[in-house]
Structures are given as C-alpha cells and as structure tokens.
Short mmCIF file of C-alpha atoms and ligand atoms in Angstrom, two decimals:
data_model
loop_
_atom_site.label_atom_id
_atom_site.label_comp_id
_atom_site.label_asym_id
_atom_site.label_seq_id
_atom_site.Cartn_x
_atom_site.Cartn_y
_atom_site.Cartn_z
CA MET A 937 35.07 99.98 81.36
CA TYR A 938 32.80 101.24 78.57
CA TRP A 939 32.53 99.74 75.10
CA ASP A 940 31.31 103.04 73.70
CA LYS A 941 31.69 105.71 76.39
CA ASP A 942 30.16 108.60 74.45
CA ILE A 943 26.98 106.69 73.75
CA GLU A 944 26.69 104.89 77.07
CA THR A 945 27.14 107.98 79.22
CA MET A 946 25.38 110.54 77.03
CA THR A 947 23.35 113.13 78.95
CA ALA A 948 19.62 112.56 79.08
CA SER A 949 18.86 115.55 76.86
CA ALA A 950 21.44 114.57 74.24
CA LEU A 951 20.00 111.08 74.26
CA ARG A 952 16.46 112.44 73.70
CA ASP A 953 17.70 114.57 70.78
CA LEU A 954 19.41 111.57 69.26
CA GLN A 955 16.27 109.49 69.69
CA LEU A 956 14.07 112.09 68.02
CA ARG A 957 16.39 112.25 65.05
CA LYS A 958 16.50 108.46 64.85
CA VAL A 959 12.73 108.08 65.22
CA ASN A 960 12.29 110.33 62.21
CA ASP A 961 14.90 108.34 60.26
CA THR A 962 13.05 105.19 61.23
CA LEU A 963 9.70 106.59 60.10
CA ALA A 964 11.24 107.53 56.77
CA ARG A 965 12.64 104.02 56.32
CA ALA A 966 9.50 102.28 57.57
CA ARG A 967 7.49 104.05 54.88
CA ASN A 968 9.24 101.86 52.33
CA SER A 969 7.57 98.74 53.70
CA LYS A 970 4.19 97.75 52.39
CA TYR A 971 2.66 97.64 55.86
CA TYR A 972 3.89 100.97 57.24
CA GLY A 973 3.73 102.64 53.83
CA GLN A 974 -0.01 102.15 53.76
CA LEU A 975 -0.53 102.83 57.46
CA LEU A 976 1.47 106.04 57.65
CA ALA A 977 -0.10 107.37 54.45
CA LYS A 978 -3.56 106.62 55.80
CA LEU A 979 -2.80 108.39 59.08
CA GLY A 980 -1.09 111.28 57.31
CA VAL A 981 1.96 111.01 59.56
CA GLY A 982 4.95 113.11 58.56
CA GLN A 983 7.98 114.09 60.64
CA LEU A 984 7.58 114.13 64.42
CA ALA A 985 8.44 117.32 66.30
CA SER A 986 8.78 115.58 69.65
CA LEU A 987 9.13 112.03 70.96
CA SER A 988 5.77 112.23 72.71
CA GLU A 989 4.08 112.51 69.30
CA LEU A 990 4.98 108.88 68.80
CA GLU A 991 2.10 108.08 71.16
CA GLN A 992 -0.30 109.00 68.38
CA LEU A 993 0.84 106.08 66.27
CA PRO A 994 -0.95 102.74 66.62
CA PHE A 995 0.84 99.74 68.12
CA THR A 996 2.31 96.98 66.04
CA THR A 997 1.58 93.46 67.33
CA LYS A 998 2.77 89.93 66.77
CA ASP A 999 -0.49 89.29 64.90
CA ASP A 1000 0.29 92.18 62.54
CA LEU A 1001 3.66 90.58 61.82
CA ARG A 1002 2.02 87.23 61.15
CA ALA A 1003 -0.58 88.82 58.88
CA GLY A 1004 2.22 90.56 57.00
CA PHE A 1005 4.25 87.38 56.59
CA PRO A 1006 6.58 86.99 54.79
CA TYR A 1007 7.61 90.37 53.36
CA ASP A 1008 5.12 93.12 54.17
CA PHE A 1009 7.35 94.61 56.87
CA LEU A 1010 10.48 94.59 54.78
CA ALA A 1011 11.63 98.18 54.27
CA ILE A 1012 14.55 97.49 51.95
CA ASP A 1013 15.11 95.55 48.79
CA ARG A 1014 15.10 91.82 49.45
CA GLN A 1015 18.44 91.60 47.61
CA ASP A 1016 20.04 93.66 50.36
CA CYS A 1017 18.99 91.30 53.16
CA VAL A 1018 21.69 88.96 54.42
CA ARG A 1019 19.97 87.06 57.24
CA LEU A 1020 16.67 86.12 58.77
CA HIS A 1021 15.70 84.82 62.19
CA SER A 1022 12.41 84.01 63.80
CA SER A 1023 10.78 84.06 67.16
CA SER A 1024 11.46 80.86 69.07
CA GLY A 1025 9.03 78.04 69.26
CA THR A 1026 6.41 78.55 66.64
CA THR A 1027 6.10 76.37 63.61
CA GLY A 1028 2.81 77.86 62.44
CA ILE A 1029 3.26 81.20 60.74
CA PRO A 1030 6.39 82.43 62.47
CA THR A 1031 7.32 86.02 63.18
CA VAL A 1032 10.28 86.43 60.91
CA VAL A 1033 12.77 89.27 61.10
CA TYR A 1034 15.24 90.32 58.43
CA TYR A 1035 18.68 91.91 58.65
CA ASP A 1036 20.85 93.69 56.14
CA ARG A 1037 24.63 94.01 56.60
CA PHE A 1038 24.21 97.11 58.70
CA ASP A 1039 21.67 95.43 61.00
CA VAL A 1040 23.88 92.38 61.54
CA GLU A 1041 26.83 94.65 62.33
CA MET A 1042 24.78 96.86 64.64
CA TRP A 1043 23.39 93.84 66.46
CA ALA A 1044 26.85 92.39 67.04
CA SER A 1045 28.02 95.76 68.39
CA LEU A 1046 25.09 95.96 70.80
CA VAL A 1047 25.75 92.46 72.11
CA ALA A 1048 29.47 93.20 72.41
CA ARG A 1049 28.60 96.37 74.34
CA CYS A 1050 26.44 94.31 76.74
CA MET A 1051 29.10 91.72 77.34
CA TYR A 1052 31.89 94.27 77.74
CA MET A 1053 29.76 96.08 80.32
CA THR A 1054 29.84 92.99 82.58
CA GLY A 1055 33.61 92.70 82.38
CA ALA A 1056 34.04 90.18 79.54
CA ARG A 1057 37.27 90.97 77.68
CA PRO A 1058 39.41 89.77 74.79
CA GLY A 1059 41.26 86.76 76.12
CA ASP A 1060 38.16 85.28 77.72
CA VAL A 1061 36.93 81.92 76.42
CA PHE A 1062 33.22 82.19 75.73
CA GLN A 1063 31.02 79.10 75.56
CA ASN A 1064 27.65 79.76 73.96
CA MET A 1065 25.21 77.11 75.14
CA MET A 1066 22.20 78.53 73.31
CA GLY A 1067 20.52 77.07 70.25
CA TYR A 1068 22.09 78.01 66.94
CA GLY A 1069 19.64 78.37 64.08
CA LEU A 1070 16.55 80.49 63.69
CA PHE A 1071 16.61 81.34 67.41
CA THR A 1072 18.53 84.57 67.92
CA GLY A 1073 20.30 83.51 71.13
CA GLY A 1074 22.91 81.46 69.29
CA LEU A 1075 24.19 83.58 66.43
CA GLY A 1076 23.36 86.86 68.17
CA PHE A 1077 25.77 86.18 71.01
CA HIS A 1078 28.22 84.41 68.75
CA TYR A 1079 28.94 87.42 66.56
CA GLY A 1080 28.89 89.78 69.55
CA ALA A 1081 31.50 87.65 71.31
CA GLU A 1082 33.72 87.50 68.22
CA LYS A 1083 33.43 91.23 67.83
CA LEU A 1084 34.49 91.74 71.42
CA GLY A 1085 37.41 89.43 70.74
CA MET A 1086 36.70 86.39 72.89
CA LEU A 1087 37.63 82.88 71.84
CA THR A 1088 34.13 81.69 71.02
CA VAL A 1089 33.04 78.08 71.49
CA PRO A 1090 29.78 77.52 69.60
CA ALA A 1091 28.75 74.63 71.82
CA GLY A 1092 25.00 74.94 71.29
CA PRO A 1093 22.54 73.55 73.83
CA GLY A 1094 22.29 70.16 75.57
CA ASN A 1095 24.74 67.32 76.05
CA SER A 1096 25.66 68.26 79.59
CA GLN A 1097 28.78 66.13 80.05
CA ARG A 1098 30.25 67.47 76.82
CA GLN A 1099 29.53 71.04 77.95
CA LEU A 1100 31.41 70.42 81.17
CA TRP A 1101 34.27 68.74 79.32
CA PHE A 1102 34.54 71.75 76.99
CA MET A 1103 34.58 74.10 79.96
CA ARG A 1104 37.38 72.20 81.60
CA GLN A 1105 39.48 71.62 78.48
CA PHE A 1106 39.19 75.08 76.98
CA GLY A 1107 39.23 76.96 80.28
CA THR A 1108 35.87 78.56 79.58
CA SER A 1109 35.51 81.77 81.58
CA VAL A 1110 32.28 83.23 80.18
CA VAL A 1111 29.06 81.37 79.30
CA HIS A 1112 25.69 82.17 77.81
CA VAL A 1113 23.07 79.78 79.12
CA LEU A 1114 19.37 79.49 79.89
CA PRO A 1115 18.91 79.93 83.64
CA SER A 1116 16.93 76.67 83.77
CA TYR A 1117 19.75 74.86 82.02
CA ALA A 1118 22.36 76.37 84.32
CA MET A 1119 20.42 74.90 87.21
CA HIS A 1120 20.00 71.56 85.48
CA LEU A 1121 23.70 71.36 84.73
CA GLN A 1122 24.35 71.19 88.46
CA THR A 1123 23.17 67.57 88.41
CA ALA A 1124 25.61 66.83 85.60
CA CYS A 1125 28.40 68.37 87.68
CA ALA A 1126 27.52 66.08 90.57
CA GLU A 1127 27.49 63.06 88.24
CA ALA A 1128 30.91 64.01 86.93
CA GLY A 1129 32.17 64.47 90.48
CA MET A 1130 33.00 68.02 89.58
CA ASP A 1131 33.04 71.10 91.77
CA PRO A 1132 32.83 74.01 89.35
CA LYS A 1133 34.45 76.40 91.79
CA ARG A 1134 37.46 74.11 92.08
CA ASP A 1135 37.61 72.55 88.62
CA LEU A 1136 36.41 75.26 86.24
CA SER A 1137 37.45 78.84 85.49
CA LEU A 1138 34.01 80.37 85.05
CA ARG A 1139 33.66 84.01 86.04
CA ILE A 1140 30.69 85.40 84.11
CA ALA A 1141 27.36 83.95 82.93
CA PHE A 1142 24.78 85.64 80.74
CA ILE A 1143 21.37 84.28 81.61
CA GLY A 1144 18.18 85.20 79.83
CA ALA A 1145 15.59 84.31 77.17
CA GLU A 1146 13.16 83.17 79.87
CA PRO A 1147 11.73 84.60 83.08
CA HIS A 1148 13.70 83.83 86.21
CA SER A 1149 13.94 85.21 89.71
CA VAL A 1150 16.78 86.87 91.52
CA GLU A 1151 16.96 83.79 93.77
CA ILE A 1152 17.74 81.55 90.80
CA ARG A 1153 20.44 83.97 89.74
CA GLN A 1154 21.96 83.85 93.19
CA LYS A 1155 21.93 80.06 93.21
CA ILE A 1156 23.69 79.97 89.86
CA GLU A 1157 26.28 82.45 91.09
CA ALA A 1158 26.92 80.51 94.29
CA PHE A 1159 27.15 77.11 92.65
CA TYR A 1160 29.49 78.03 89.81
CA GLY A 1161 31.35 80.80 91.60
CA LEU A 1162 30.62 83.48 89.02
CA LYS A 1163 28.57 86.61 88.40
CA ALA A 1164 25.39 86.10 86.38
CA TYR A 1165 23.88 88.93 84.35
CA ASN A 1166 20.32 89.12 83.09
CA SER A 1167 20.03 89.44 79.32
CA TYR A 1168 16.80 90.60 77.68
CA GLY A 1169 15.89 90.69 74.06
CA LEU A 1170 13.37 89.56 71.50
CA SER A 1171 13.81 88.59 67.91
CA GLU A 1172 11.49 91.33 66.68
CA MET A 1173 13.96 93.97 67.90
CA CYS A 1174 17.08 92.03 66.75
CA GLY A 1175 17.37 89.36 69.45
CA PRO A 1176 19.56 89.62 72.54
CA GLY A 1177 21.27 92.97 73.03
CA VAL A 1178 18.15 95.03 73.74
CA ALA A 1179 18.69 95.34 77.52
CA PHE A 1180 21.35 93.96 79.83
CA GLU A 1181 22.46 94.17 83.41
CA CYS A 1182 25.48 96.21 84.34
CA PRO A 1183 27.82 95.33 87.23
CA GLN A 1184 25.33 96.92 89.66
CA GLN A 1185 22.84 94.11 88.85
CA GLU A 1186 19.92 96.41 89.58
CA GLY A 1187 17.85 96.35 86.43
CA MET A 1188 18.82 96.11 82.77
CA HIS A 1189 19.93 99.14 80.78
CA ILE A 1190 17.88 99.41 77.60
CA TRP A 1191 20.15 100.76 74.85
CA GLU A 1192 18.25 103.92 74.05
CA ASP A 1193 20.37 104.83 71.05
CA ALA A 1194 18.90 101.72 69.39
CA PHE A 1195 15.43 101.39 70.95
CA TYR A 1196 12.78 103.77 72.20
CA ALA A 1197 10.96 102.30 75.21
CA GLU A 1198 7.49 103.01 76.53
CA ILE A 1199 5.44 101.34 79.24
CA VAL A 1200 1.72 101.08 78.53
CA ASP A 1201 -1.31 99.81 80.36
CA PRO A 1202 -1.88 96.43 78.66
CA ARG A 1203 -5.66 96.87 78.77
CA THR A 1204 -6.09 100.46 77.63
CA GLY A 1205 -2.84 101.03 75.76
CA ARG A 1206 -2.34 104.30 77.63
CA VAL A 1207 1.28 105.32 78.16
CA LEU A 1208 2.26 105.11 81.83
CA ASP A 1209 4.79 107.14 83.76
CA ASP A 1210 8.24 105.84 84.57
CA GLY A 1211 8.08 103.59 87.61
CA ALA A 1212 4.65 102.16 86.85
CA GLU A 1213 4.36 98.49 85.97
CA GLY A 1214 2.98 97.73 82.53
CA GLU A 1215 3.75 96.31 79.12
CA LEU A 1216 6.99 97.23 77.42
CA VAL A 1217 6.52 98.76 73.98
CA LEU A 1218 9.60 99.22 71.80
CA THR A 1219 10.40 101.17 68.66
CA THR A 1220 13.55 100.31 66.74
CA LEU A 1221 15.78 103.32 66.14
CA ALA A 1222 18.57 101.82 64.13
CA LYS A 1223 17.17 99.02 62.04
CA HIS A 1224 17.28 99.10 58.27
CA ALA A 1225 15.68 95.92 56.97
CA MET A 1226 12.70 95.74 59.26
CA PRO A 1227 12.03 98.77 61.41
CA LEU A 1228 9.15 98.36 63.88
CA LEU A 1229 7.11 101.15 65.42
CA ARG A 1230 5.63 100.79 68.89
CA TYR A 1231 5.92 97.03 69.00
CA ARG A 1232 4.00 95.42 71.87
CA THR A 1233 6.38 92.99 73.53
CA ARG A 1234 3.70 91.64 75.91
CA ASP A 1235 6.42 91.60 78.55
CA LEU A 1236 5.51 93.21 81.85
CA THR A 1237 8.09 95.35 83.57
CA ARG A 1238 8.85 98.82 84.94
CA LEU A 1239 11.30 101.53 83.91
CA SER A 1240 13.60 103.49 86.15
CA ARG A 1241 15.44 106.67 85.20
CA GLU A 1242 17.29 106.94 88.48
CA ALA A 1243 21.00 107.50 88.00
CA CYS A 1244 22.91 104.22 87.97
CA ALA A 1245 26.17 103.93 89.89
CA CYS A 1246 27.83 102.44 86.80
CA GLY A 1247 27.65 105.84 85.11
CA ARG A 1248 25.48 104.73 82.21
CA THR A 1249 22.57 107.02 81.51
CA HIS A 1250 20.33 104.66 79.57
CA VAL A 1251 17.02 103.81 81.22
CA ARG A 1252 16.79 100.60 83.24
CA MET A 1253 14.02 98.00 83.17
CA ASP A 1254 13.17 95.56 85.96
CA ARG A 1255 13.44 91.86 85.40
CA ILE A 1256 10.37 90.62 83.52
CA MET A 1257 7.46 90.08 85.88
CA GLY A 1258 5.27 88.14 83.48
CA ARG A 1259 3.43 88.47 80.22
CA SER A 1260 0.18 90.15 79.32
CA ASP A 1261 -0.82 87.29 77.02
CA ASP A 1262 -0.98 83.58 77.68
CA MET A 1263 2.32 82.73 76.04
CA LEU A 1264 4.24 80.05 77.90
CA ILE A 1265 8.01 79.92 77.86
CA ILE A 1266 9.22 76.34 78.18
CA ASN A 1267 12.98 76.16 78.62
CA GLY A 1268 13.31 79.29 76.53
CA VAL A 1269 10.94 78.21 73.77
CA ASN A 1270 7.80 80.26 73.33
CA LEU A 1271 4.45 78.64 72.77
CA PHE A 1272 0.79 79.48 73.03
CA PRO A 1273 -1.79 77.06 74.50
CA VAL A 1274 -3.87 77.44 71.38
CA GLN A 1275 -1.13 75.72 69.36
CA ILE A 1276 -1.54 72.66 71.56
CA GLU A 1277 -5.28 72.77 71.19
CA LYS A 1278 -5.07 72.93 67.40
CA VAL A 1279 -2.97 69.79 67.26
CA LEU A 1280 -5.15 67.89 69.71
CA MET A 1281 -8.40 68.77 68.06
CA LYS A 1282 -7.29 67.32 64.74
CA ILE A 1283 -6.92 63.86 66.27
CA PRO A 1284 -10.23 61.97 66.10
CA GLU A 1285 -9.60 59.71 69.10
CA ILE A 1286 -9.34 62.72 71.35
CA GLY A 1287 -12.35 63.82 73.34
CA ARG A 1288 -13.49 67.24 74.41
CA ASN A 1289 -11.31 68.18 77.30
CA TYR A 1290 -7.64 68.62 77.92
CA LEU A 1291 -5.41 70.48 80.25
CA ILE A 1292 -1.88 71.72 80.22
CA GLU A 1293 0.44 71.59 83.19
CA VAL A 1294 3.87 73.07 83.40
CA VAL A 1295 6.07 71.88 86.24
CA LYS A 1296 9.70 72.21 87.21
CA GLN A 1297 11.62 68.97 87.30
CA ASP A 1298 15.27 69.06 88.16
CA TYR A 1299 15.15 72.80 87.41
CA MET A 1300 13.96 72.24 83.83
CA ASP A 1301 10.46 73.07 82.65
CA LYS A 1302 8.31 70.09 81.82
CA LEU A 1303 5.16 70.30 79.77
CA ILE A 1304 2.47 67.76 80.67
CA ILE A 1305 -0.65 67.49 78.57
CA LYS A 1306 -3.61 65.54 79.93
CA VAL A 1307 -6.05 64.58 77.25
CA GLU A 1308 -9.46 62.93 77.46
CA LEU A 1309 -10.14 60.11 75.06
CA ASP A 1310 -13.29 60.00 73.02
CA GLY A 1311 -14.98 56.84 74.30
CA ASN A 1312 -16.68 56.24 70.96
CA ALA A 1313 -13.73 56.88 68.73
CA PHE A 1314 -11.29 54.87 70.78
CA GLN A 1315 -12.06 51.32 71.85
CA GLY A 1316 -8.69 49.76 71.27
CA THR A 1317 -6.25 47.73 73.34
CA LEU A 1318 -3.56 48.93 75.70
CA ASP A 1319 -1.04 48.55 72.89
CA GLN A 1320 -3.07 50.79 70.65
CA LEU A 1321 -3.39 53.25 73.50
CA GLU A 1322 0.37 53.52 73.79
CA HIS A 1323 0.64 53.92 70.07
CA LEU A 1324 -1.90 56.74 70.15
CA GLN A 1325 -0.03 58.40 72.97
CA ARG A 1326 3.18 58.36 70.95
CA ARG A 1327 1.41 59.69 67.89
CA ILE A 1328 -0.02 62.63 69.84
CA CYS A 1329 3.35 63.32 71.37
CA ASP A 1330 5.06 63.31 67.95
CA LYS A 1331 2.50 65.67 66.46
CA LEU A 1332 2.84 68.05 69.38
CA ARG A 1333 6.61 67.97 69.23
CA THR A 1334 6.56 68.84 65.54
CA GLU A 1335 4.30 71.80 66.18
CA LEU A 1336 5.80 73.08 69.40
CA VAL A 1337 9.51 72.24 69.16
CA VAL A 1338 9.10 71.08 72.76
CA THR A 1339 8.63 67.46 73.79
CA PRO A 1340 5.61 67.12 76.06
CA THR A 1341 4.54 64.23 78.26
CA VAL A 1342 1.10 63.13 77.09
CA LYS A 1343 -1.25 61.47 79.57
CA LEU A 1344 -4.43 59.94 78.19
CA VAL A 1345 -7.35 59.94 80.58
CA GLU A 1346 -10.95 58.72 80.51
CA ALA A 1347 -13.65 60.86 78.96
CA GLY A 1348 -15.23 63.15 81.52
CA SER A 1349 -12.47 62.77 84.09
CA LEU A 1350 -10.84 66.20 83.78
CA PRO A 1351 -12.30 69.10 85.77
CA VAL A 1352 -14.80 71.31 84.01
CA SER A 1353 -15.00 74.86 85.24
CA GLU A 1354 -18.18 76.87 85.29
CA GLY A 1355 -16.83 79.98 83.69
CA LYS A 1356 -14.08 80.20 81.14
CA ALA A 1357 -12.15 76.98 80.87
CA LYS A 1358 -8.97 77.04 82.85
CA ARG A 1359 -6.73 74.83 80.82
CA VAL A 1360 -3.28 75.99 81.74
CA TYR A 1361 -1.83 75.22 85.16
CA ASP A 1362 1.58 76.74 85.43
CA LEU A 1363 2.84 74.99 88.54
CA ARG A 1364 6.38 76.30 88.30
CA LYS A 1365 7.00 78.21 91.45
CA ALA A 1366 8.16 81.73 90.80
CA GLU A 1367 11.72 80.68 91.41
P1 AMP B 2395 12.08 85.32 71.07
O1 AMP B 2395 10.90 85.74 70.31
O2 AMP B 2395 12.40 83.89 70.89
O3 AMP B 2395 13.22 86.20 70.79
O4 AMP B 2395 11.68 85.46 72.61
C1 AMP B 2395 11.49 86.72 73.19
C2 AMP B 2395 10.77 86.62 74.50
O5 AMP B 2395 11.55 85.86 75.47
C3 AMP B 2395 10.60 87.95 75.16
O6 AMP B 2395 9.50 88.67 74.63
C4 AMP B 2395 10.40 87.57 76.62
O7 AMP B 2395 9.06 87.16 76.86
C5 AMP B 2395 11.32 86.37 76.78
N1 AMP B 2395 12.60 86.80 77.36
C6 AMP B 2395 13.74 87.12 76.72
N2 AMP B 2395 14.70 87.49 77.59
C7 AMP B 2395 14.16 87.42 78.83
C8 AMP B 2395 14.64 87.68 80.16
N3 AMP B 2395 15.88 88.07 80.41
N4 AMP B 2395 13.77 87.52 81.17
C9 AMP B 2395 12.49 87.12 80.96
N5 AMP B 2395 11.99 86.84 79.74
C10 AMP B 2395 12.80 86.99 78.69
ZN1 ZN B 2396 24.25 100.58 85.43
#
C-alpha cells in the first residue's frame, strides 16, 4: 500500500530532523548559484540550527526567476544538466527549471509514489492526456508511470475521439487529465454513443494543473465510474509530484522529505499557523540543479497536520482556493492579463480600452477579449475589420499559447470604472 513506507509514515519528529538536515544541504548547494551565492553571502547566512530560522530568509518570486533568466539560479555545472522545463503558458521570459540526472530520477520517484498511493499498480494501462513538451504534466507523469511499471500511453492532449478509441482498444485503466478536459470529453462520449462505465475499464484519474471544485471531481467520478485524485505541483518545484491526494481524498499530502512548506500572509509575508488560509511557500529539499528557497507559489491554501487515516504522516494541503496574484489559468495554461495588454497595445488600430472575459463553455475555459477600435486609426471596410480581428487573434495566440475569441467594439463602448480599471471578468462559476 506504500511506495516507500519508511518515508511516508515517518514520525513527525524524524521528519523534522530529516528536513533540517536537507535544508542545510540545500543551502550549501544553493550557494553555488549566482543568485543565492550573492544573496546568502550578503545576508551572512550559514547553517541553520532549526527549521524556524528559515523564516529569516527572504522569499524567492517568479520575478526573481525571470530576472535571473537563463542561468543565475543554476547551482551545478551546466554540463551536468540533462533536462529543462518551463512554467506553462508564457512566451515572454519564461520561468525555466533545470534538472540533473538525480533530479529527473527523484521527480519520477515522487510521481510514482503519488500514483501508487491511489492504487495504481504495475499491470495498469496508463493514458497520459497532458501536453508533452516544456509543460511538466506530460513527461513528469510519463516517467513516474514507467517507474511504477504501468503500460504508458503517451497520448498527449486533445483529439477526443482518438482518446476514447485508445481507451477502449488498450483497456486504459488509469488516466491523467485536466479536470476541464475530463468534463469536455463527456460530450465526445455521447457523440460516440459510448457509456464509459459500460464500455471502458477506467478506475483511476489524476486530475490537476488547474483549480477545480470537489463537485467537478464528483461529476467526473460518477460519469466515468472511477476515483479521481487531485494532483498539485508547479514547475518551479519539479512539476507534478509535490502534493497528491491519498485514498481518503481529504487534502493532498505534501511530500515533506522533498519540500518544506510554509503558509504566509500574502500581504505581509508573515508566517501563519497551521490551519490558517494563506499563500503556500515552498523550499526544495532534494533538488540539485536548481534549488529554490522560500518560493512564493501564489497559490492560496491551508495546511493540516491532523493524522490521516491512510497512515501517512506528511502534512496535507487543501485544494487550491485561488491565487494571490492576477494569474489566470485557462485550461491548464497560465497567463497574466498584462501579457494580453502588451500585445493589444502594440496594434495601432486598437483604441484605449479592452476587457477580458473568461467563461465556461462545454466545461472548457474560453477566453474572450473585447477590444475597442481606434476610430481614427481604423476606417476600413467590414472585410478589413475581419482581417484585423484575425491578426489580433494570431498575435495573442502566439503570445499566450491559448486561442482567444476577439470581439472588436466601437471606441468608447466598453465600461470605464471610476477607480482602478476592472479589466478581467472571470465568469467561470466556482465549479
Ligand atoms: P506550472 O507553472 O505550469 O507548473 O503551473 C503551476 C500552477 O498550476 C500552480 O502554481 C497552480 O496555480 C496551478 N495548479 C497546479 N496544480 C493544481 C491543482 N491541483 N489545483 C489547482 N491549481 C493547480
Ligand atoms: Zn492520507
């Protein structure tokens, strides 16, 4: 029932001792990077005598990673790196993370541990419907599944009928899928005249990479006749494999032998007690190539140290309640409104105002961008208007890796607020 019983059921005090030792190892390794080398020298930080001393270190943010692009956070020789990934969605300066052989191996073990915890076993057929490439959801799960010993189908995302055909032909029993896509796929099942409970052999789904409610999980479980487990991770830590639900389905165990978790007040940065809602801050404990200290995830959640009936002692986090920044997650792809603005403002025919709507359509997220025309710069025909619309859409797609619907509207027709502009209307119900 455990992938690594000793680690997973370690007593709290043994786990704290292990973490302290690993934090000090991490500090020693981090010193080799340009960024932390300078920072730790400036602060005069040596070995820590207790985990709480970590609170004295400053946070590391996504902006720090961008400023240090491409190699300032690398703590090993570049020759020893074997892989890189990046945070999903951005085509500006991305947040890139590096792995050496040890990191890749460690990551696969963590993901295998997560999957094993839910009951996935050698002999299962695992269909990975996540994007392969820079996004960590594809390869991260792929190598974890191989390590566990499942027959792994690297299906990648999209192409619904083919996904269903694979499931039927190969007898897929375990899937990794975006919750929004799992919902969307229900339409494809109906089109194919398929009842998953009758025609497929699915028993486990890993759903994650984007916020979703317990109700969505229950709908997925009921429709496909399986158990769905929440999977949390971020590329900066490794990717998936940071925290995962156990069979109890009451919060995700954060693997504390690999990550040190804190919850802070997003405004003041003050560390909060267990149980309080705040921003998750993570320190890597086992990474070689790119250790990160007190990384601000921007994800809002809560920690619980109550004993879990599954017997694992690692702290649990609640499902993500939201983010402390304005990042939008569109079908699993991260983007910031400012990226949209940058693209729009470079197009001369575009006027002063725009707004962004996100809606749910057939369970998928849809990004709608309403843009005012500049009456002076654009006086063309309807044909030219359509052409302009396509051009804007193409430019946005290139930048965002998401295809928006662009609606051009007359100058002055969008609402103007008195205070700060409210440009983003996230109309997805919290479902
Ligand atoms: P990425 O940088 O592409 O690895 O995306 C990481 C971000 O995706 C996280 O910081 C979260 O905001 C979001 N995310 C990942 N897993 C989950 C999950 N299970 N529930 C909610 N949000 C998630
Ligand atoms: Zn548990």
